[in-house]
XYZ file of C-alpha atoms in Angstrom:
549
model
C -5.038 -13.198 7.249
C -3.018 -14.855 10.196
C -5.128 -18.253 8.879
C -3.747 -18.257 5.724
C -0.093 -17.306 7.176
C -0.032 -19.965 9.280
C -2.250 -22.783 6.388
C -1.011 -21.997 3.214
C 2.341 -20.442 3.773
C 3.640 -21.302 0.634
C 0.628 -19.932 -1.152
C -0.196 -17.097 1.151
C 1.072 -13.511 -0.515
C 4.027 -11.713 0.979
C 2.579 -8.693 2.761
C 5.280 -5.474 3.151
C 4.156 -2.965 5.737
C 4.195 0.339 4.318
C 3.485 3.614 6.971
C 1.863 6.101 3.742
C -0.406 4.911 1.378
C 0.913 6.580 -1.573
C 4.074 4.930 -0.715
C 2.435 1.326 -1.363
C 0.715 2.023 -4.183
C 3.562 3.490 -5.661
C 5.547 -0.139 -4.870
C 3.070 -2.097 -6.149
C 3.038 0.196 -9.781
C 6.582 -0.738 -9.669
C 6.423 -4.279 -8.820
C 3.776 -4.194 -11.428
C 5.249 -2.207 -14.161
C 8.475 -4.502 -14.453
C 6.492 -7.370 -14.407
C 2.973 -6.783 -15.769
C 1.844 -8.855 -12.626
C -0.875 -7.216 -10.617
C 0.059 -6.858 -6.967
C -2.355 -5.648 -4.174
C -2.350 -2.615 -2.237
C -5.086 -2.982 1.314
C -5.894 0.786 2.697
C -8.250 1.784 5.573
C -11.419 2.832 4.064
C -12.138 6.572 3.295
C -8.740 7.990 4.591
C -6.867 5.753 3.317
C -8.250 5.767 0.016
C -7.902 9.115 0.088
C -4.377 8.941 1.632
C -3.297 7.127 -2.238
C -3.406 10.444 -3.732
C -0.927 11.085 -6.608
C 0.169 7.434 -7.285
C -3.967 6.547 -8.517
C -2.916 9.040 -11.103
C 0.261 8.199 -12.170
C -1.226 3.839 -11.576
C -3.936 4.568 -14.238
C -1.469 7.000 -16.356
C 1.684 4.334 -16.272
C -0.889 1.412 -16.720
C -0.586 -0.354 -13.569
C -1.886 -2.970 -13.091
C -2.886 -3.125 -9.558
C -6.132 -4.025 -7.233
C -6.866 -1.658 -4.603
C -8.945 -3.007 -1.934
C -10.355 -0.761 1.087
C -12.984 -1.426 4.036
C -16.229 0.682 4.260
C -17.391 1.811 7.116
C -20.217 -1.333 8.743
C -23.440 -0.341 7.707
C -25.453 -1.696 10.857
C -25.519 0.499 14.132
C -27.342 -1.999 16.867
C -25.613 -5.475 16.346
C -28.306 -6.778 13.541
C -25.095 -8.703 11.905
C -21.602 -9.887 13.104
C -19.149 -6.848 12.269
C -21.901 -4.008 13.291
C -20.676 -0.710 14.204
C -18.399 -0.754 17.921
C -16.327 2.381 17.281
C -16.948 5.902 16.714
C -14.634 6.372 14.054
C -17.442 4.199 11.859
C -19.610 7.246 11.906
C -17.057 9.622 11.138
C -15.588 7.618 8.408
C -19.041 6.817 6.470
C -19.259 8.451 3.317
C -22.185 8.540 0.232
C -19.943 7.106 -2.068
C -16.219 6.024 -1.456
C -15.688 4.734 -4.830
C -16.458 8.032 -6.332
C -12.325 8.737 -4.661
C -10.811 7.399 -7.264
C -13.433 5.947 -9.986
C -12.437 7.903 -12.439
C -9.258 6.791 -12.578
C -10.179 2.955 -12.448
C -10.783 0.784 -15.090
C -12.882 -0.894 -12.501
C -14.488 -0.418 -9.332
C -16.925 -2.569 -7.468
C -18.538 -3.883 -4.230
C -18.229 -6.910 -2.202
C -21.420 -7.591 -0.677
C -21.301 -10.685 0.239
C -18.775 -13.140 0.931
C -20.198 -15.269 -1.599
C -18.912 -14.392 -4.671
C -16.223 -12.673 -3.517
C -13.776 -14.755 -5.951
C -15.338 -13.770 -8.426
C -15.296 -10.238 -8.078
C -11.719 -10.369 -6.981
C -11.692 -12.439 -10.550
C -13.483 -9.632 -12.068
C -11.350 -6.832 -11.053
C -8.600 -8.458 -12.242
C -9.204 -9.451 -15.448
C -9.616 -5.309 -15.898
C -6.623 -5.056 -14.845
C -4.280 -7.019 -16.106
C -6.643 -6.554 -19.915
C -5.239 -3.516 -22.388
C -5.230 -0.760 -21.637
C -4.158 -2.326 -17.871
C -4.214 -0.171 -15.147
C -5.477 0.305 -11.860
C -9.024 -0.784 -10.027
C -10.490 -0.888 -6.778
C -13.146 -3.014 -5.089
C -14.640 -2.545 -1.390
C -16.122 -4.076 0.980
C -18.394 -3.492 4.315
C -17.393 -5.531 8.068
C -20.465 -7.330 8.012
C -19.770 -8.625 4.196
C -16.240 -9.714 5.724
C -17.459 -10.698 8.613
C -19.246 -13.801 6.761
C -19.581 -17.233 7.132
C -18.691 -18.774 4.363
C -18.354 -22.849 2.978
C -14.956 -23.287 1.146
C -14.872 -23.054 -2.412
C -13.598 -22.729 -5.108
C -13.128 -21.084 -9.170
C -11.176 -22.580 -11.986
C -8.738 -20.122 -12.474
C -7.902 -20.984 -16.373
C -11.163 -19.446 -16.957
C -10.625 -16.003 -15.579
C -7.970 -14.799 -17.692
C -7.187 -11.370 -19.296
C -8.273 -10.750 -23.124
C -6.375 -11.310 -25.324
C -3.772 -9.225 -27.531
C -5.877 -7.613 -30.535
C -3.916 -8.329 -34.000
C -4.425 -5.795 -37.223
C -6.675 -6.366 -40.158
C -4.939 -8.354 -43.242
C -5.781 -4.819 -45.039
C -4.303 -2.265 -43.129
C -0.900 -4.026 -42.394
C -0.859 -3.899 -45.936
C -1.442 -0.022 -46.025
C 1.132 0.455 -43.352
C 3.746 -1.346 -44.721
C 3.718 -0.342 -47.895
C 3.173 3.593 -46.387
C 6.256 2.748 -44.045
C 8.324 1.342 -46.983
C 7.771 3.825 -49.781
C 8.035 6.751 -47.615
C 11.428 8.998 -47.871
C 11.778 9.708 -44.618
C 9.279 7.367 -42.228
C 9.398 7.556 -38.352
C 7.859 5.848 -35.722
C 6.750 7.791 -32.482
C 6.105 5.782 -28.959
C 5.529 6.115 -25.114
C 5.773 3.128 -23.666
C 5.321 -0.090 -25.813
C 8.636 -1.602 -24.128
C 5.828 -2.807 -21.082
C 5.947 -5.773 -22.932
C 9.639 -6.345 -23.580
C 8.775 -8.653 -26.103
C 7.607 -5.753 -28.768
C 10.973 -4.161 -28.337
C 12.276 -7.172 -29.762
C 9.775 -6.578 -32.971
C 10.248 -2.895 -32.920
C 13.787 -3.661 -33.551
C 13.496 -5.915 -36.580
C 11.038 -3.333 -38.044
C 13.830 -1.079 -38.184
C 15.744 -3.251 -39.741
C 13.293 -4.341 -42.531
C 12.922 -1.209 -42.860
C 15.864 0.374 -43.661
C 16.103 4.348 -42.473
C 12.637 4.036 -40.323
C 13.104 6.029 -36.844
C 12.016 5.791 -33.542
C 11.366 8.530 -31.365
C 10.516 8.405 -27.563
C 8.428 11.547 -26.665
C 6.785 9.445 -23.460
C 9.628 8.004 -21.095
C 8.210 5.243 -19.204
C 9.925 2.359 -20.230
C 12.846 1.565 -22.840
C 10.886 0.955 -25.692
C 13.958 0.675 -28.012
C 17.877 0.428 -27.522
C 20.231 3.734 -27.449
C 22.621 1.511 -29.176
C 20.620 1.186 -32.245
C 21.442 3.739 -35.080
C 17.860 3.696 -35.853
C 17.435 5.755 -32.410
C 16.297 9.099 -31.998
C 16.253 9.439 -27.943
C 14.203 10.843 -25.915
C 12.273 14.048 -26.223
C 8.742 15.175 -25.302
C 6.623 15.896 -27.955
C 9.141 18.132 -29.640
C 11.778 17.224 -32.511
C 12.900 18.085 -35.877
C 12.158 14.134 -37.187
C 8.258 15.165 -36.468
C 8.364 17.743 -38.971
C 9.970 16.225 -41.875
C 8.663 12.648 -41.391
C 6.837 11.778 -44.477
C 4.979 8.914 -43.025
C 4.292 8.393 -39.206
C 3.074 5.209 -37.515
C 2.235 6.493 -33.285
C 2.348 3.428 -31.390
C 1.020 3.417 -27.955
C 1.770 6.671 -26.762
C -0.196 9.511 -25.510
C 1.364 12.731 -26.729
C 3.544 11.958 -29.852
C 3.634 15.454 -29.955
C 2.722 19.621 -28.753
C 1.272 21.319 -31.215
C 1.931 24.239 -30.033
C 5.655 23.217 -30.283
C 5.861 21.013 -32.801
C 3.833 19.749 -35.915
C 3.684 17.235 -38.325
C 3.742 18.564 -41.900
C 0.713 19.310 -43.830
C 0.907 16.283 -46.453
C 2.258 13.622 -43.888
C 0.885 10.118 -43.378
C -0.096 9.607 -40.058
C -1.049 6.466 -38.520
C -2.571 5.349 -35.098
C -2.020 1.916 -33.182
C -2.737 2.008 -29.870
C -4.232 -0.132 -27.068
C -6.373 2.644 -25.862
C -6.138 5.140 -29.515
C -9.098 7.159 -28.540
C -7.305 7.807 -25.176
C -10.838 7.393 -23.155
C -10.422 8.708 -19.640
C -9.042 12.004 -21.943
C -11.055 14.232 -21.827
C -10.067 16.512 -24.963
C -7.482 14.164 -27.511
C -7.003 14.009 -30.757
C -4.529 13.570 -33.700
C -4.541 14.354 -37.415
C -4.239 10.483 -37.979
C -6.082 9.450 -41.223
C -6.759 6.066 -39.139
C -6.241 4.768 -35.771
C -6.771 1.442 -34.874
C -7.005 -0.341 -31.229
C -4.294 -3.159 -31.241
C -1.185 -4.481 -29.529
C 1.667 -2.885 -30.355
C 4.034 -5.947 -30.134
C 1.767 -7.846 -32.335
C 1.484 -5.340 -34.869
C 4.852 -4.989 -34.721
C 5.809 -9.020 -35.861
C 2.615 -8.679 -38.328
C 4.712 -6.024 -40.386
C 8.028 -7.045 -40.192
C 6.406 -10.124 -41.080
C 4.434 -9.226 -44.119
C 7.037 -6.840 -45.768
C 9.741 -9.692 -45.402
C 7.336 -12.036 -47.293
C 6.044 -9.919 -49.560
C 8.975 -9.580 -52.397
C 8.350 -6.089 -53.796
C 8.536 -4.653 -50.815
C 11.705 -6.248 -49.673
C 13.149 -5.939 -52.635
C 12.488 -2.236 -52.445
C 13.877 -1.849 -48.882
C 17.195 -3.886 -49.636
C 17.559 -0.713 -52.192
C 17.575 1.725 -48.898
C 21.557 0.631 -48.128
C 22.314 4.544 -48.561
C 19.770 4.982 -45.664
C 21.031 3.158 -43.325
C 24.527 4.235 -43.498
C 23.083 7.484 -43.144
C 21.206 6.276 -39.888
C 24.650 4.818 -38.321
C 26.402 8.154 -39.265
C 23.734 10.352 -37.940
C 23.411 7.967 -34.999
C 27.634 8.087 -33.935
C 26.931 11.817 -34.443
C 24.255 12.304 -32.038
C 26.829 10.429 -29.014
C 28.668 12.092 -29.932
C 26.880 15.045 -29.163
C 25.186 13.555 -25.875
C 29.288 12.914 -24.823
C 30.298 16.763 -25.690
C 26.725 17.557 -22.711
C 28.965 14.928 -20.057
C 32.504 17.370 -20.861
C 34.339 18.129 -17.308
C 33.530 21.854 -16.111
C 36.897 23.277 -15.422
C 35.566 24.533 -12.263
C 35.471 21.414 -10.508
C 32.103 21.309 -10.429
C 29.897 18.698 -11.900
C 26.225 19.118 -14.086
C 23.173 16.531 -14.598
C 24.644 15.081 -17.723
C 28.425 14.856 -15.931
C 26.511 13.493 -13.027
C 24.745 10.549 -15.561
C 27.083 9.615 -17.535
C 29.188 8.977 -14.025
C 26.694 6.803 -12.413
C 25.840 4.755 -15.883
C 29.418 4.375 -15.656
C 29.178 2.991 -12.541
C 26.590 1.244 -11.565
C 26.579 -2.990 -13.269
C 25.681 -2.942 -17.040
C 21.956 -4.137 -16.051
C 21.192 -2.042 -13.727
C 17.204 -1.361 -13.779
C 17.022 2.770 -13.416
C 13.958 4.279 -12.080
C 13.564 7.310 -13.038
C 11.891 10.742 -11.824
C 14.254 13.597 -13.259
C 11.334 15.955 -14.140
C 12.663 18.448 -16.058
C 16.468 16.687 -16.331
C 14.778 13.422 -17.732
C 16.346 14.415 -20.597
C 19.460 14.980 -20.320
C 19.303 11.797 -18.078
C 18.263 9.406 -20.845
C 20.530 10.963 -23.025
C 23.476 9.519 -20.896
C 21.872 6.949 -19.572
C 20.762 5.515 -22.599
C 19.121 2.332 -21.584
C 19.488 -1.059 -23.891
C 18.042 -3.848 -22.191
C 14.362 -4.033 -22.509
C 12.842 -3.547 -18.155
C 16.035 -1.553 -17.550
C 14.030 2.270 -17.491
C 10.824 2.826 -16.138
C 10.248 6.518 -15.689
C 6.537 7.145 -13.443
C 4.211 6.631 -15.763
C 1.594 10.221 -15.352
C 2.381 13.561 -13.126
C 1.553 12.638 -9.589
C 5.411 13.100 -8.204
C 6.987 11.391 -5.654
C 6.601 7.692 -6.997
C 10.160 6.509 -7.540
C 10.529 6.321 -4.310
C 8.002 3.663 -3.519
C 8.075 2.514 -7.399
C 11.832 1.939 -7.196
C 11.290 -0.780 -4.000
C 8.758 -2.240 -5.850
C 10.647 -2.378 -9.036
C 13.983 -4.399 -6.431
C 11.448 -6.632 -4.955
C 10.379 -8.052 -8.027
C 13.611 -7.844 -9.475
C 15.033 -9.760 -6.665
C 19.086 -9.486 -4.787
C 20.808 -10.379 -8.176
C 19.398 -7.082 -10.004
C 21.224 -3.955 -8.723
C 17.892 -0.854 -9.225
C 19.639 2.943 -8.907
C 16.276 5.621 -8.388
C 17.124 8.916 -9.902
C 15.396 11.660 -8.669
C 15.190 15.430 -8.276
C 15.169 17.127 -4.946
C 11.813 18.586 -5.148
C 10.551 15.403 -6.005
C 12.214 13.097 -3.661
C 10.337 15.149 -0.833
C 7.039 14.242 -2.547
C 8.201 10.395 -2.311
C 7.749 10.491 1.892
C 11.411 9.778 2.402
C 10.516 8.476 5.646
C 8.422 5.826 4.816
C 10.243 4.825 1.567
C 13.904 4.968 3.383
C 12.173 2.649 6.884
C 10.410 -0.240 4.466
C 14.073 -0.241 2.612
C 15.656 -1.078 6.023
C 12.572 -3.600 6.956
C 13.042 -5.599 4.209
C 16.255 -5.516 2.842
C 15.770 -4.063 -0.710
C 18.702 -1.861 -1.055
C 18.391 0.956 -3.585
C 21.055 3.727 -4.850
C 19.525 6.865 -4.711
C 21.108 9.931 -6.855
C 19.286 13.199 -5.367
C 19.720 15.770 -8.140
C 20.050 18.506 -5.905
C 18.957 21.681 -8.190
C 17.793 23.711 -5.301
C 14.613 24.111 -6.267
C 11.646 23.657 -8.513
C 12.439 24.052 -11.616
C 9.236 23.006 -13.773
C 6.947 25.911 -12.638
C 9.399 28.737 -13.739
C 9.870 26.471 -17.373
C 5.770 26.098 -17.888
C 5.914 29.602 -16.752
C 8.360 30.527 -20.048
C 6.394 28.619 -22.273
C 3.403 31.075 -22.088
C 5.104 33.615 -20.509
C 8.853 34.380 -22.287
C 9.025 37.641 -21.418
C 7.077 38.937 -18.712
C 7.675 40.080 -15.381
C 8.218 36.280 -14.257
C 10.549 35.765 -16.541
C 12.897 37.722 -14.484
C 12.277 36.720 -11.150
C 14.484 34.750 -8.863
C 13.456 31.483 -7.683
C 12.788 32.849 -4.033
C 9.759 35.552 -5.691
C 8.818 32.798 -7.806
C 8.152 30.554 -4.784
C 10.064 27.973 -5.567
C 13.833 27.784 -3.798
C 14.300 25.028 -1.434
C 16.601 27.928 0.694
C 17.431 26.474 3.284
C 17.976 23.333 1.980
C 17.288 20.573 3.450
C 19.437 17.287 4.368
C 18.019 15.139 1.841
C 20.963 12.324 2.318
C 20.318 13.061 6.610
C 16.465 12.663 5.767
C 16.982 9.089 4.653
C 19.595 8.565 7.351
C 17.648 8.962 10.124
C 14.704 7.022 8.349
C 16.281 3.858 8.214
C 17.736 4.448 12.142
C 20.957 5.173 10.047
C 21.380 1.640 8.821
C 21.460 2.980 5.492
C 24.742 4.732 3.428
C 23.876 8.843 2.874
C 26.660 11.310 1.915
C 26.206 14.276 -0.791
C 29.089 15.654 -3.620
C 29.282 18.564 -4.592
C 32.496 18.825 -6.824
C 34.019 16.288 -9.676
C 36.517 14.679 -6.683
C 33.887 13.778 -4.688
C 31.772 12.448 -6.752
C 34.655 10.513 -8.243
C 35.041 8.282 -4.690
C 31.777 8.901 -3.060
C 29.684 7.364 -5.968
C 32.101 4.265 -6.032
C 31.452 3.799 -2.580
C 27.731 4.284 -3.001
C 27.725 1.436 -5.354
C 29.978 -1.321 -3.312
C 27.550 0.094 -0.437
C 24.429 -1.120 -2.610
C 26.516 -4.457 -3.976
C 27.346 -5.210 -0.478
C 23.253 -5.060 0.544
C 22.554 -1.943 2.325
C 20.946 1.269 0.402
C 22.560 4.145 -0.353
C 21.397 7.931 -0.863
C 23.989 10.177 -2.152
C 22.700 13.672 -2.348
C 24.299 15.062 -5.430
C 24.843 18.720 -5.448
C 24.047 20.196 -9.121
C 26.710 23.059 -10.052
C 27.908 23.417 -7.067
C 27.327 23.906 -2.918
C 26.536 27.474 -3.119
C 22.910 27.503 -1.502
C 23.048 23.822 -0.198
C 23.547 21.907 2.735
C 27.039 21.325 3.556
C 26.339 19.624 6.561
């Protein structure tokens, strides 16, 4: 490391010290999610691998191209090779198969057994990480291999690229295109196609070719369709009236298009599934009732579809006859935005809810702000008010491992650079999972200013929501948060935790009324623009039961 930094200063990777493994991988995840460029995380043998925790799940489900490297305990004991065991802990950390700790989440795992092919091993791992479906890869190596002396050698890097995007066949394009054009209520359901920013543009062109085609996001992991477009139906997790009434549905890059116990397409709906991973090979149980499924790149597929329709006179003439549907979409969109505005209306009590808060944040931050979202049960309300319209401007945790957004926001900020504003919106319980002691130390050390908004509703609401879906009238439905052990009373001082971790160098405060929110939010944004981090503890529905200072 020292040799590389001294001899190849302009070409040596930037190293970020992260005092927690989950934060490190979440940071690499955020950087990779914004740029699609693979990042590397180095951890310490088996214990460091275990310290990655839920971040491995998130990187896998979120399809983040990340290379994880971990050492192995030396495999020689008596000095037979350079690098042989020299410390007590080398015995304690010697486990039967370290790779298996994370193997089921990775696209590839391997061991570097000699330095003579280390470049080939790293490049092979990166090919898996960056080929669809992208995701984490894991390499290990014992100290003996790391200590091996080598003659310098090089590879032709252009021979080690990722696999190229896969297109639909001509017959498939014709079939799907005709189905969409001839449908009365065509619908596209997506989840993460916006990871490729070009896919957003191609999807917009498809909706403007097939007038009346609507887009529903049921993943929320990336901004996949602009909210200011009339075909936008918003973010809904697996249940929406459009799913029930559509007669043709194209599912594109989506893990959960609908939840069968909550919502299903009608029996005679035609469903087509186009995905980088249509079989969801890492999900033991997955299936949707699609008449056909195709492993293909969604950006390429969208372009193929709208190009074919525009080149086909019969289909194009039919699309041009749908002006009434195009007008109806505009009317519906305006009505939808009006309902969303009503949710953010001021409360006579002077307190604020999540919708009012998020609307205020959206107005206060720059138009091109990148949002790192981990709002859990409030995600739908946050998405409605943010109304992201720029590709790459909304990035949500790709999986279910809470705590992603702290490191994720830092990685996004590092990738975006000093000229781009980054805002993290996170639930109070999830904020604790982010390991704030590590996050805000990193933020201060590397001058990565982010605005953090803590949605403080004094507890975990997700468990209550889950139990009500199964037992809506059971004993637990009438229990208090304290009885369910999901209350955060006494409330932590979230802003104070962040301030302490940053050595008192970041701005940190709390707001519990609309008046407090107005001037404190404005101050927080000014602080971040000046180059300092800021954390605002936003106390939803008032300060009762929450930290008062």
